[in-house]
Amino acid sequence: MQTEIVVIGSGVAATALITKILAERPNTSITVLEAGGKIKLRDWALFQNYLITNKLPFDNQNIYDSCHDLSYPDRDKPGENKFEGDTEIPMVGARAFLYGGSTVHWGGWSFRLKPEDFQLRTSLKNKGIAPGDVIDWPFGYEEMEPYYHEAEHFIGVSGDSEDTTTPRSGKYPFPAFPFTLEDGLFIDAFKKFTEPVSYSHLPIARYGDTHANNSHGPCHTTGLCKYCPFGARFAAANNLDDLVQSARYPHLQILTNAIADEILMDSKTHATGVKYLNQKNGAWETIHANIIINAAGAIEGAKLLQRSALDRWKNGIGNDYDLVGRFLITHPYFFYKAVLPANPQMLQPEMGFPTLVSRYYDSPAEQHKGKFILVNPPSSPKVNLARSMSNGKTRDEIIKSIQTNTTVQLQGLIEVFSDRRNRVVNSEKKNRFGMRETKIDFYKSGDFDNRMKEVEAITKTIFGHMNAVDPGIENAISWRADHAACTTRMSNSPEEGVVNPDLKVHGTSNIYMCSNAVFSSLGAVNPTLTLTALSLRLGSHLLNQLKA
Ligand SMILES: Cc1cc2nc3c(=O)[nH]c(=O)nc-3n(C[C@H](O)[C@H](O)[C@H](O)COP(=O)(O)OP(=O)(O)OC[C@H]3O[C@@H](n4cnc5c(N)ncnc54)[C@H](O)[C@@H]3O)c2cc1C
Ligand code: SF4
């Protein structure tokens, strides 16, 4: 099989890139290889089931489960999904192997990085910290700004266009969701600090119907949206459907259950195609292409380079400096709870997503310690009305139970820095998909625990200002690999990273990486808006190449 461009993976990175190229060049022949299968979205039955049982589809033994990342029960056997270092980075629940990739079950939080995030090495040096393995991005915020704007329109972000947290040249496509009544408690507490803690509307991809070429429904703000039945919540699979079903793009094809195993090369620099396992017939097949886009995610994308073209590159493509898979970062996600002794206003979650964020500590002043954001998550006070009623509770009893003590939460992400020791590599063993399992080595930095004590003290002060009581905290940190990044980081030179500023693998002429793997550093916020912006930027670059 021959195609102009082969794309490995069908997540948001691939989808934004393909959309960009096809908009200008509708006849481009593009083949997507997707390891997973297809599931039905905009599914009322699934949605109703979720409302009744309050269980996410991924929790059950159903079709979603078969596409979910594997639980790797035998991960502790030597050499198989082994976690080394001092910190386990769980992968279960951290990604989805399916048509449309992980945005099928993401949260939609869609932040821009701040200007200083693009200059981490420079910023840390100014703070007297030895920069170590940390680098600057090869370009700054100004370069990204127009692509951020385009990305916000692509994924349909609702946000506050007057928010000055990050400079912007244009408005969000949709207005911010209003703060909830419960947000008001946090806002009052932020204002009680000697220097008030700033806050803003959390930008969230929720509104649908963003441009002429998609068939998303507009958001109905029912707030129960993990599996939005209207298709308003962005999931790349919906956009892919629009592309595939359009008669404008006759040469786009998406092969599901097709696992890329190796990128093939006819010289050290030039790739010719991809060898993949067609799970539908169990056969090994090859697709030839002029341009190879590796959009398989930060973990699988790095592993694919490592196991490819070993006759030309001893340690895998782009890996002469042993950097592929290294510098792995993910976000430690912290969550703290407290109890309000009474809830006279009967506050209940109004949306199934957060509406308030504070980026006060996501600032240059905090950068050397690890910036962080604070979010009031949805579903903090929880009273199951349907269950109470079916248990025979009267209206008065239910009201009384709502007005008594209630739990409030603060959650957040904290920035950690690159460390050469932290990496992903292929295990010899294959999982039940036929994909190579993963070995992750990860060490948290020596000062991380102290930083977390500072974060905890700040959240406790906020709760104190709300007169909420600390109920005792367990397991306040999750290191899950949801935001895995930086494993083939972008750099000006191959001695410092794996891809160049155009996302092309150093030392190759036609292999591009398109995933969180290319981030030079991760910042304190969720990565996907930045990833989408980078994908659109890569689209512009490739269109110029194709014209030439
Ligand atoms: C529970 C959860 C919540 C999240 N919430 C947010 C959020 O609120 N905001 C935010 O910014 N980010 C969030 N994220 C992160 C976000 O989902 C990712 O940043 C984003 O989806 C990455 O997109 P991608 O296209 O690079 O990868 P993916 O969407 O993971 O797509 C990669 C695709 O490649 C396929 N693939 C992998 N290996 C191969 C192979 N060898 N051959 C063929 N195909 C292959 C996979 O099956 C997959 O479909 C969340 C993640 C999780 C897990
Ligand atoms: S609030 Fe919006 S995104 Fe969520 S389920 Fe309703 S329509 Fe879908």
Coordinates of C-alpha atoms and ligand atoms in Angstrom, one line a residue:
M1 CA 0.0 0.0 0.0
Q2 CA 1.3 3.5 -0.8
T3 CA 0.2 6.8 0.7
E4 CA 1.5 10.3 0.8
I5 CA 1.4 10.7 4.6
V6 CA 1.1 7.9 7.1
V7 CA 0.0 8.9 10.6
I8 CA 0.5 6.5 13.5
G9 CA -2.3 7.0 16.1
S10 CA -5.6 8.8 15.8
G11 CA -5.8 11.0 18.9
V12 CA -6.3 14.8 19.0
A13 CA -2.8 15.4 17.8
A14 CA -3.3 13.4 14.6
T15 CA -6.8 14.7 14.1
A16 CA -5.9 18.4 14.4
L17 CA -3.0 17.8 12.0
I18 CA -5.0 16.0 9.4
T19 CA -7.8 18.5 9.6
K20 CA -5.3 21.3 8.9
I21 CA -3.7 19.6 6.0
L22 CA -7.0 18.5 4.4
A23 CA -8.6 21.9 4.7
E24 CA -6.0 23.3 2.3
R25 CA -5.2 20.2 0.4
P26 CA -8.3 18.0 0.3
N27 CA -6.9 15.5 -2.1
T28 CA -3.9 14.6 0.0
S29 CA -3.6 10.9 0.5
I30 CA -3.4 10.2 4.2
T31 CA -3.6 6.8 6.0
V32 CA -4.0 6.6 9.7
L33 CA -2.9 3.5 11.6
E34 CA -4.8 3.1 14.9
A35 CA -3.9 0.3 17.3
G36 CA -7.4 0.3 18.9
G37 CA -10.9 -0.3 17.7
K38 CA -13.8 2.0 17.3
I39 CA -16.5 2.7 19.9
K40 CA -19.8 4.5 19.6
L41 CA -20.0 8.0 21.0
R42 CA -23.0 10.3 21.3
D43 CA -24.7 7.2 22.7
W44 CA -27.9 7.8 24.7
A45 CA -28.0 4.3 26.2
L46 CA -24.5 4.7 27.6
F47 CA -25.3 8.1 28.9
Q48 CA -28.5 6.9 30.6
N49 CA -26.6 4.0 32.1
Y50 CA -24.0 6.5 33.5
L51 CA -26.8 8.7 35.0
I52 CA -28.5 5.7 36.7
T53 CA -25.4 3.9 37.9
N54 CA -23.0 6.8 38.2
K55 CA -20.4 4.4 36.8
L56 CA -18.1 5.4 33.9
P57 CA -18.1 3.1 31.0
F58 CA -14.4 2.4 31.6
D59 CA -15.3 0.9 35.0
N60 CA -17.2 -2.0 33.6
Q61 CA -16.6 -5.0 31.6
N62 CA -17.8 -3.7 28.3
I63 CA -16.6 -2.5 25.0
Y64 CA -14.9 0.5 26.5
D65 CA -13.0 -1.7 28.8
S66 CA -11.4 -3.6 26.0
C67 CA -10.0 -0.3 24.6
H68 CA -8.8 1.0 27.9
D69 CA -5.1 0.8 28.8
L70 CA -4.3 -2.6 30.2
S71 CA -4.1 -3.3 33.9
Y72 CA -0.8 -5.2 33.4
P73 CA -1.4 -7.6 36.4
D74 CA 2.0 -9.2 35.9
R75 CA 3.9 -5.9 35.9
D76 CA 6.1 -6.9 38.8
K77 CA 7.6 -9.9 36.9
P78 CA 11.2 -9.0 35.9
G79 CA 11.4 -7.0 32.7
E80 CA 7.6 -6.6 32.2
N81 CA 6.0 -3.2 32.9
K82 CA 8.4 -2.9 35.7
F83 CA 8.5 0.4 37.6
E84 CA 11.9 1.4 38.8
G85 CA 13.1 4.4 40.6
D86 CA 11.4 5.7 43.7
T87 CA 8.0 6.6 42.2
E88 CA 5.4 4.4 40.4
I89 CA 3.7 6.1 37.4
P90 CA 0.5 4.1 36.9
M91 CA -0.7 3.8 33.3
V92 CA -4.1 2.2 34.0
G93 CA -6.7 4.9 33.2
A94 CA -4.0 7.2 31.8
R95 CA -4.8 6.7 28.2
A96 CA -7.2 5.0 25.8
F97 CA -6.2 2.8 22.9
L98 CA -9.0 3.5 20.4
Y99 CA -10.2 5.5 17.4
G100 CA -9.9 9.1 18.5
G101 CA -7.5 8.3 21.4
S102 CA -7.5 9.6 24.9
T103 CA -9.8 12.6 24.5
V104 CA -12.7 10.2 24.4
H105 CA -12.3 10.2 28.2
W106 CA -10.4 13.4 29.0
G107 CA -11.6 16.3 31.2
G108 CA -11.4 19.1 28.6
W109 CA -9.4 21.5 30.8
S110 CA -7.8 23.6 28.1
F111 CA -5.1 25.9 29.4
R112 CA -2.4 27.8 27.6
L113 CA 1.1 27.6 29.0
K114 CA 2.4 31.0 30.2
P115 CA 5.2 32.9 28.4
E116 CA 7.8 32.0 31.1
D117 CA 7.1 28.2 30.6
F118 CA 8.9 28.4 27.3
Q119 CA 12.1 29.5 29.0
L120 CA 12.6 27.1 31.8
R121 CA 16.3 26.8 31.8
T122 CA 16.7 30.6 31.6
S123 CA 14.2 31.2 34.3
L124 CA 15.8 28.7 36.7
K125 CA 19.2 30.1 36.1
N126 CA 18.0 33.5 37.1
K127 CA 16.8 31.9 40.4
G128 CA 20.2 30.5 41.2
I129 CA 19.1 26.9 40.5
A130 CA 21.5 24.6 38.6
P131 CA 19.4 24.0 35.4
G132 CA 20.6 20.3 35.1
D133 CA 18.5 18.4 32.6
V134 CA 16.1 21.3 32.0
I135 CA 16.0 23.1 28.6
D136 CA 14.2 26.1 27.0
W137 CA 11.8 25.5 24.2
P138 CA 13.4 26.5 20.9
F139 CA 10.7 29.2 20.5
G140 CA 8.6 31.4 22.7
Y141 CA 5.0 32.1 23.5
E142 CA 4.7 34.7 20.7
E143 CA 5.4 31.9 18.1
M144 CA 2.7 29.8 19.7
E145 CA 0.0 32.5 20.3
P146 CA -1.7 32.3 16.8
Y147 CA -1.8 28.5 17.0
Y148 CA -3.2 28.6 20.6
H149 CA -6.0 30.8 19.2
E150 CA -6.6 28.3 16.3
A151 CA -6.5 25.4 18.7
E152 CA -9.1 27.0 21.0
H153 CA -11.4 27.3 18.0
F154 CA -10.6 23.7 16.9
I155 CA -11.5 22.1 20.2
G156 CA -14.2 24.6 21.1
V157 CA -13.0 26.2 24.3
S158 CA -15.3 28.2 26.6
G159 CA -13.3 30.7 28.4
D160 CA -13.0 34.3 29.7
S161 CA -11.6 36.4 26.9
E162 CA -10.9 39.3 29.3
D163 CA -8.7 37.0 31.5
T164 CA -5.1 38.5 31.4
T165 CA -3.4 35.3 32.8
T166 CA -2.0 34.6 29.3
P167 CA -1.7 37.2 26.5
R168 CA -4.2 36.6 23.6
S169 CA -4.8 38.1 20.2
G170 CA -8.4 37.0 19.9
K171 CA -11.4 35.9 21.9
Y172 CA -12.3 32.4 22.9
P173 CA -14.9 30.9 20.6
F174 CA -17.4 30.6 23.5
P175 CA -17.9 32.6 26.7
A176 CA -16.8 31.2 30.0
F177 CA -19.1 29.1 32.1
P178 CA -20.2 31.1 35.1
F179 CA -18.8 30.4 38.6
T180 CA -20.9 28.0 40.6
L181 CA -22.4 29.0 44.0
E182 CA -19.8 26.7 45.6
D183 CA -17.0 28.5 43.7
G184 CA -18.1 31.6 45.7
L185 CA -16.9 30.0 49.0
F186 CA -13.4 29.5 47.5
I187 CA -13.4 33.0 46.0
D188 CA -14.2 34.5 49.4
A189 CA -11.4 32.5 51.0
F190 CA -8.9 33.6 48.3
K191 CA -9.7 37.2 49.1
K192 CA -8.9 36.7 52.8
F193 CA -5.2 36.3 52.1
T194 CA -3.0 39.4 52.9
E195 CA -2.2 39.4 49.2
P196 CA -5.4 38.1 47.7
V197 CA -5.1 34.9 45.6
S198 CA -6.1 35.6 42.1
Y199 CA -8.6 33.3 40.3
S200 CA -10.3 32.9 36.9
H201 CA -12.8 30.9 34.9
L202 CA -11.4 27.6 34.0
P203 CA -11.1 27.3 30.2
I204 CA -12.8 24.1 29.1
A205 CA -13.5 22.4 25.8
R206 CA -17.3 22.0 26.1
Y207 CA -19.3 24.0 23.6
G208 CA -19.2 22.1 20.3
D209 CA -20.2 23.5 16.9
T210 CA -17.0 25.4 16.4
H211 CA -16.5 25.5 12.7
A212 CA -18.3 24.7 9.4
N213 CA -16.7 21.3 9.0
N214 CA -17.9 19.7 12.2
S215 CA -21.2 18.3 13.3
H216 CA -20.9 18.8 17.0
G217 CA -24.0 19.7 18.9
P218 CA -23.9 22.8 21.1
C219 CA -23.5 22.3 24.8
H220 CA -26.8 21.9 26.8
T221 CA -25.1 22.5 30.2
T222 CA -26.6 19.5 31.8
G223 CA -23.3 19.0 33.5
L224 CA -23.2 15.2 33.4
C225 CA -20.8 15.1 30.6
K226 CA -18.2 12.4 30.9
Y227 CA -19.9 10.8 27.9
C228 CA -21.9 13.7 26.5
P229 CA -24.8 12.4 24.5
F230 CA -24.8 15.6 22.3
G231 CA -21.2 15.4 21.1
A232 CA -20.6 18.9 22.6
R233 CA -17.7 17.8 24.7
F234 CA -14.7 17.6 22.4
A235 CA -13.6 14.0 21.5
A236 CA -11.3 13.6 18.6
A237 CA -13.3 10.6 17.4
N238 CA -16.2 12.9 16.5
N239 CA -14.0 15.1 14.3
L240 CA -12.5 12.1 12.7
D241 CA -16.0 10.9 11.8
D242 CA -16.7 14.2 10.1
L243 CA -13.5 14.0 8.0
V244 CA -14.1 10.3 7.0
Q245 CA -17.7 10.9 6.1
S246 CA -17.0 14.0 4.1
A247 CA -16.9 13.5 0.3
R248 CA -14.2 16.2 0.2
Y249 CA -11.5 14.0 1.3
P250 CA -11.4 10.9 -0.9
H251 CA -7.9 9.8 -0.1
L252 CA -8.2 9.8 3.7
Q253 CA -8.4 6.3 5.3
I254 CA -8.2 5.2 8.9
L255 CA -7.2 1.6 9.6
T256 CA -8.3 0.5 13.1
N257 CA -6.7 -2.5 14.9
A258 CA -3.5 -1.7 13.1
I259 CA -0.5 -1.7 15.4
A260 CA 2.6 0.1 14.1
D261 CA 5.6 -2.0 15.1
E262 CA 8.5 -0.4 13.2
I263 CA 9.3 2.6 11.0
L264 CA 11.2 1.3 8.0
M265 CA 14.1 3.2 6.4
D266 CA 16.2 2.9 3.2
S267 CA 19.1 5.0 4.6
K268 CA 20.0 6.4 7.9
T269 CA 18.0 9.6 7.2
H270 CA 15.1 8.5 5.0
A271 CA 12.0 6.5 6.1
T272 CA 10.0 4.6 3.5
G273 CA 7.0 3.4 5.5
V274 CA 5.7 1.5 8.5
K275 CA 5.4 -2.2 9.3
Y276 CA 2.2 -2.9 11.2
L277 CA 0.2 -5.8 12.7
N278 CA -3.2 -6.0 11.1
Q279 CA -5.1 -7.4 14.1
K280 CA -8.2 -8.1 12.0
N281 CA -6.4 -10.9 10.0
G282 CA -3.3 -11.4 12.2
A283 CA -1.0 -10.5 9.3
W284 CA 2.1 -8.3 9.2
E285 CA 1.6 -5.6 6.6
T286 CA 3.6 -2.7 5.3
I287 CA 2.5 0.7 4.2
H288 CA 4.8 3.0 2.1
A289 CA 4.7 6.7 2.6
N290 CA 6.6 9.9 1.8
I291 CA 6.1 11.4 5.2
I292 CA 5.8 9.5 8.5
I293 CA 4.0 11.2 11.5
N294 CA 4.4 9.4 14.8
A295 CA 1.3 10.5 16.8
A296 CA 1.1 7.5 19.0
G297 CA 1.4 9.4 22.3
A298 CA 4.3 10.2 24.6
I299 CA 4.9 6.7 25.8
E300 CA 4.1 4.6 22.7
G301 CA 5.6 7.1 20.3
A302 CA 9.0 7.0 22.0
K303 CA 8.9 3.2 22.2
L304 CA 8.2 3.0 18.5
L305 CA 11.3 5.0 17.7
Q306 CA 13.4 2.9 20.1
R307 CA 12.4 -0.4 18.3
S308 CA 12.7 0.9 14.7
A309 CA 15.4 0.6 12.0
L310 CA 17.9 -1.0 14.3
D311 CA 20.0 -1.9 11.3
R312 CA 20.6 1.9 10.7
W313 CA 20.3 3.3 14.2
K314 CA 21.8 1.1 16.9
N315 CA 19.4 2.2 19.6
G316 CA 16.4 3.2 17.5
I317 CA 15.6 6.1 15.2
G318 CA 17.0 9.5 16.5
N319 CA 18.6 7.8 19.4
D320 CA 22.3 8.2 18.9
Y321 CA 22.5 10.2 22.1
D322 CA 20.4 7.8 24.1
L323 CA 17.7 10.4 24.6
V324 CA 14.6 8.8 23.1
G325 CA 12.2 7.9 26.0
R326 CA 14.2 9.9 28.5
F327 CA 13.2 13.1 30.4
L328 CA 9.7 11.7 31.0
I329 CA 7.5 14.0 33.0
T330 CA 3.9 13.7 34.1
H331 CA 2.0 15.9 36.5
P332 CA 1.6 14.9 40.1
Y333 CA -2.1 15.5 40.7
F334 CA -2.9 16.4 44.3
F335 CA -6.3 16.5 46.0
Y336 CA -7.2 17.8 49.4
K337 CA -10.5 17.6 51.2
A338 CA -12.1 19.4 54.1
V339 CA -15.5 19.4 55.7
L340 CA -17.8 22.3 56.1
P341 CA -19.8 21.9 59.3
A342 CA -23.0 23.0 57.7
N343 CA -24.4 23.7 54.3
P344 CA -27.3 26.1 54.8
Q345 CA -27.3 27.1 51.1
M346 CA -27.7 23.4 50.1
L347 CA -24.8 23.7 47.7
Q348 CA -24.7 20.9 45.2
P349 CA -22.6 20.4 42.1
E350 CA -24.0 22.5 39.3
M351 CA -21.8 21.3 36.5
G352 CA -20.0 18.0 35.8
F353 CA -16.8 19.9 35.3
P354 CA -14.8 22.6 37.1
T355 CA -15.5 26.3 36.6
L356 CA -12.9 27.9 38.9
V357 CA -9.2 27.8 38.7
S358 CA -6.4 29.8 40.4
R359 CA -3.2 30.2 38.5
Y360 CA -1.8 32.4 41.3
Y361 CA 0.9 29.9 42.1
D362 CA 1.5 29.2 38.4
S363 CA 3.8 32.2 38.3
P364 CA 7.5 33.1 37.7
A365 CA 8.0 33.6 41.4
E366 CA 7.1 30.0 42.1
Q367 CA 8.8 28.4 39.1
H368 CA 12.0 27.3 40.8
K369 CA 10.0 25.4 43.4
G370 CA 7.5 23.9 41.0
K371 CA 4.5 26.0 39.8
F372 CA 1.0 24.7 40.5
I373 CA -2.7 25.4 39.9
L374 CA -5.6 25.1 42.2
V375 CA -9.0 23.9 40.9
N376 CA -12.4 23.5 42.6
P377 CA -13.4 20.2 41.1
P378 CA -16.9 19.3 40.3
S379 CA -19.0 16.9 42.4
S380 CA -17.6 18.0 45.8
P381 CA -20.8 17.8 47.9
K382 CA -22.5 14.6 46.9
V383 CA -26.1 13.7 47.7
N384 CA -27.6 11.1 45.5
L385 CA -31.2 12.4 45.2
A386 CA -32.5 9.4 43.2
R387 CA -31.1 6.9 45.7
S388 CA -32.4 8.9 48.7
M389 CA -35.9 8.9 47.2
S390 CA -35.8 5.2 46.3
N391 CA -34.7 4.5 49.9
G392 CA -38.0 6.2 51.0
K393 CA -36.5 9.4 52.4
T394 CA -38.9 12.3 52.7
R395 CA -38.3 15.7 51.2
D396 CA -37.6 17.1 54.7
E397 CA -35.2 14.3 55.5
I398 CA -33.3 14.9 52.2
I399 CA -33.1 18.6 52.8
K400 CA -31.8 18.1 56.3
S401 CA -29.2 15.7 55.1
I402 CA -28.0 18.2 52.5
Q403 CA -27.8 21.0 55.0
T404 CA -25.5 19.1 57.3
N405 CA -21.8 18.9 56.9
T406 CA -20.5 18.6 53.4
T407 CA -17.1 17.9 51.8
V408 CA -15.2 20.5 49.8
Q409 CA -12.2 19.8 47.7
L410 CA -9.2 21.5 46.1
Q411 CA -7.3 19.7 43.4
G412 CA -4.3 20.7 41.4
L413 CA -1.4 20.0 39.2
I414 CA 2.2 20.7 40.1
E415 CA 5.1 21.2 37.7
V416 CA 8.1 18.9 38.0
F417 CA 11.3 19.1 36.0
S418 CA 13.1 16.8 33.6
D419 CA 15.5 14.3 34.9
R420 CA 17.6 12.2 32.5
R421 CA 17.0 9.1 34.7
N422 CA 13.3 9.1 34.1
R423 CA 12.3 7.2 31.0
V424 CA 10.2 4.7 29.2
V425 CA 11.5 1.7 27.3
N426 CA 10.0 -1.3 25.5
S427 CA 9.5 -4.6 27.4
E428 CA 10.1 -7.7 25.4
K429 CA 6.6 -9.0 26.3
K430 CA 3.6 -8.2 24.2
N431 CA 0.2 -7.4 25.8
R432 CA -3.1 -8.9 24.6
F433 CA -3.4 -6.2 21.9
G434 CA -0.1 -7.4 20.5
M435 CA 1.7 -4.2 21.7
R436 CA 5.0 -4.2 23.5
E437 CA 4.6 -3.6 27.3
T438 CA 6.4 -0.7 29.0
K439 CA 9.1 -0.3 31.6
I440 CA 9.1 3.0 33.4
D441 CA 11.9 4.4 35.5
F442 CA 10.9 7.4 37.5
Y443 CA 12.5 9.3 40.4
K444 CA 10.9 12.3 42.0
S445 CA 13.2 15.1 42.8
G446 CA 14.8 15.3 46.3
D447 CA 12.9 18.5 47.2
F448 CA 9.5 17.4 46.0
D449 CA 8.1 16.2 49.4
N450 CA 9.0 19.6 50.9
R451 CA 7.3 21.4 48.1
M452 CA 4.2 19.3 48.7
K453 CA 4.2 20.3 52.3
E454 CA 4.1 24.0 51.2
V455 CA 1.2 23.2 48.8
E456 CA -0.6 21.4 51.6
A457 CA -0.1 24.4 54.0
I458 CA -1.6 26.7 51.4
T459 CA -4.7 24.6 50.8
K460 CA -5.2 24.2 54.5
T461 CA -5.1 28.0 54.9
I462 CA -7.8 28.3 52.2
F463 CA -9.9 25.7 53.9
G464 CA -9.3 27.6 57.2
H465 CA -10.6 30.8 55.6
M466 CA -13.7 28.9 54.7
N467 CA -14.1 27.5 58.2
A468 CA -13.8 24.0 56.8
V469 CA -12.3 21.3 58.9
D470 CA -9.5 19.0 57.8
P471 CA -10.8 15.4 58.0
G472 CA -7.3 13.9 57.7
I473 CA -5.8 13.2 54.3
E474 CA -4.6 10.0 52.7
N475 CA -3.1 9.4 49.3
A476 CA -3.2 13.1 48.4
I477 CA -0.9 12.6 45.4
S478 CA -1.4 10.7 42.2
W479 CA 1.5 10.4 39.7
R480 CA -0.6 8.7 37.0
A481 CA 0.7 9.0 33.5
D482 CA -2.2 11.0 32.1
H483 CA 0.1 13.9 31.1
A484 CA 3.1 11.9 30.1
A485 CA 5.4 14.2 28.1
C486 CA 8.9 15.3 27.0
T487 CA 10.1 11.8 26.0
T488 CA 11.3 13.0 22.5
R489 CA 11.7 16.6 23.5
M490 CA 12.2 19.5 21.1
S491 CA 15.6 21.1 20.9
N492 CA 17.8 23.0 18.6
S493 CA 20.5 20.3 18.8
P494 CA 20.5 16.5 18.8
E495 CA 22.7 16.5 21.9
E496 CA 19.8 18.0 23.9
G497 CA 16.7 16.5 22.4
V498 CA 15.1 14.3 19.8
V499 CA 13.1 16.5 17.5
N500 CA 14.0 19.9 15.9
P501 CA 11.7 23.0 16.2
D502 CA 9.7 21.7 13.2
L503 CA 9.0 18.4 15.2
K504 CA 11.2 16.4 12.7
V505 CA 13.3 13.8 14.3
H506 CA 16.9 15.0 14.4
G507 CA 19.0 13.2 11.7
T508 CA 16.0 12.2 9.6
S509 CA 14.5 13.9 6.5
N510 CA 10.8 12.8 6.8
I511 CA 9.9 11.4 10.3
Y512 CA 7.9 13.8 12.5
M513 CA 6.7 13.4 16.1
C514 CA 3.3 14.8 17.0
S515 CA 2.4 14.2 20.6
N516 CA 3.1 15.5 24.2
A517 CA 6.5 13.7 23.7
V518 CA 7.8 16.8 21.9
F519 CA 7.3 19.2 24.8
S520 CA 10.6 20.7 26.0
S521 CA 9.1 21.1 29.4
L522 CA 5.5 20.6 30.8
G523 CA 4.6 23.6 32.9
A524 CA 1.9 23.3 35.6
V525 CA -1.2 23.0 33.4
N526 CA -2.9 20.2 31.3
P527 CA -1.1 19.7 28.0
T528 CA -3.7 19.2 25.3
L529 CA -4.3 22.7 24.1
T530 CA -0.6 23.2 23.7
L531 CA -0.4 19.9 21.9
T532 CA -3.2 20.9 19.6
A533 CA -1.5 24.2 18.9
L534 CA 1.7 22.3 18.1
S535 CA -0.1 19.9 15.7
L536 CA -1.7 22.8 13.8
R537 CA 1.8 24.4 13.6
L538 CA 3.1 21.2 12.2
G539 CA 0.3 21.2 9.7
S540 CA 1.4 24.7 8.5
H541 CA 4.9 23.4 8.2
L542 CA 4.0 20.4 6.2
L543 CA 1.7 22.3 3.9
N544 CA 4.7 24.6 3.1
Q545 CA 6.8 21.5 2.5
L546 CA 4.2 19.9 0.3
K547 CA 3.9 23.2 -1.8
A548 CA 7.6 23.2 -2.2
Ligands
LIG1 C1 -8.5 10.6 32.4 C2 -7.7 11.6 31.6 C3 -8.1 13.0 31.7 C4 -7.5 13.9 31.0 N1 -7.9 15.2 31.1 C5 -7.2 16.2 30.4 C6 -7.7 17.5 30.5 O1 -8.7 17.8 31.1 N2 -7.0 18.5 29.8 C7 -5.9 18.2 29.0 O2 -5.3 19.1 28.5 N3 -5.5 16.9 29.0 C8 -6.1 15.9 29.6 N4 -5.7 14.6 29.5 C9 -4.5 14.3 28.6 C10 -5.0 14.2 27.2 O3 -5.9 13.1 27.1 C11 -3.8 13.9 26.3 O4 -2.9 15.0 26.4 C12 -4.2 13.8 24.8 O5 -5.3 13.0 24.6 C13 -3.0 13.3 24.0 O6 -3.4 13.2 22.7 P1 -2.5 12.3 21.6 O7 -3.2 12.5 20.3 O8 -1.1 12.7 21.7 O9 -2.5 10.9 22.2 P2 -3.8 9.8 22.3 O10 -5.0 10.5 22.4 O11 -3.4 8.9 23.5 O12 -3.7 9.0 21.0 C14 -2.7 8.2 20.6 C15 -3.3 7.0 19.8 O13 -2.2 6.3 19.3 C16 -2.6 4.9 19.3 N5 -1.4 4.1 19.3 C17 -0.5 4.0 20.3 N6 0.5 3.2 19.8 C18 0.2 2.8 18.6 C19 0.9 2.0 17.6 N7 2.0 1.4 17.9 N8 0.3 1.8 16.4 C20 -0.9 2.4 16.1 N9 -1.5 3.2 17.0 C21 -1.0 3.4 18.2 C22 -3.4 4.8 20.6 O14 -4.3 3.6 20.5 C23 -4.2 6.1 20.6 O15 -5.4 6.0 20.1 C24 -6.3 13.6 30.2 C25 -5.9 12.3 30.1 C26 -6.6 11.3 30.8 C27 -6.2 9.9 30.6
SF4_2 S1 -22.9 19.9 29.8 FE1 -22.5 20.1 27.6 S2 -20.7 18.8 27.3 FE2 -21.7 18.2 29.3 S3 -23.2 16.6 28.8 FE3 -24.3 18.5 28.7 S4 -24.2 19.1 26.5 FE4 -22.6 17.6 26.8

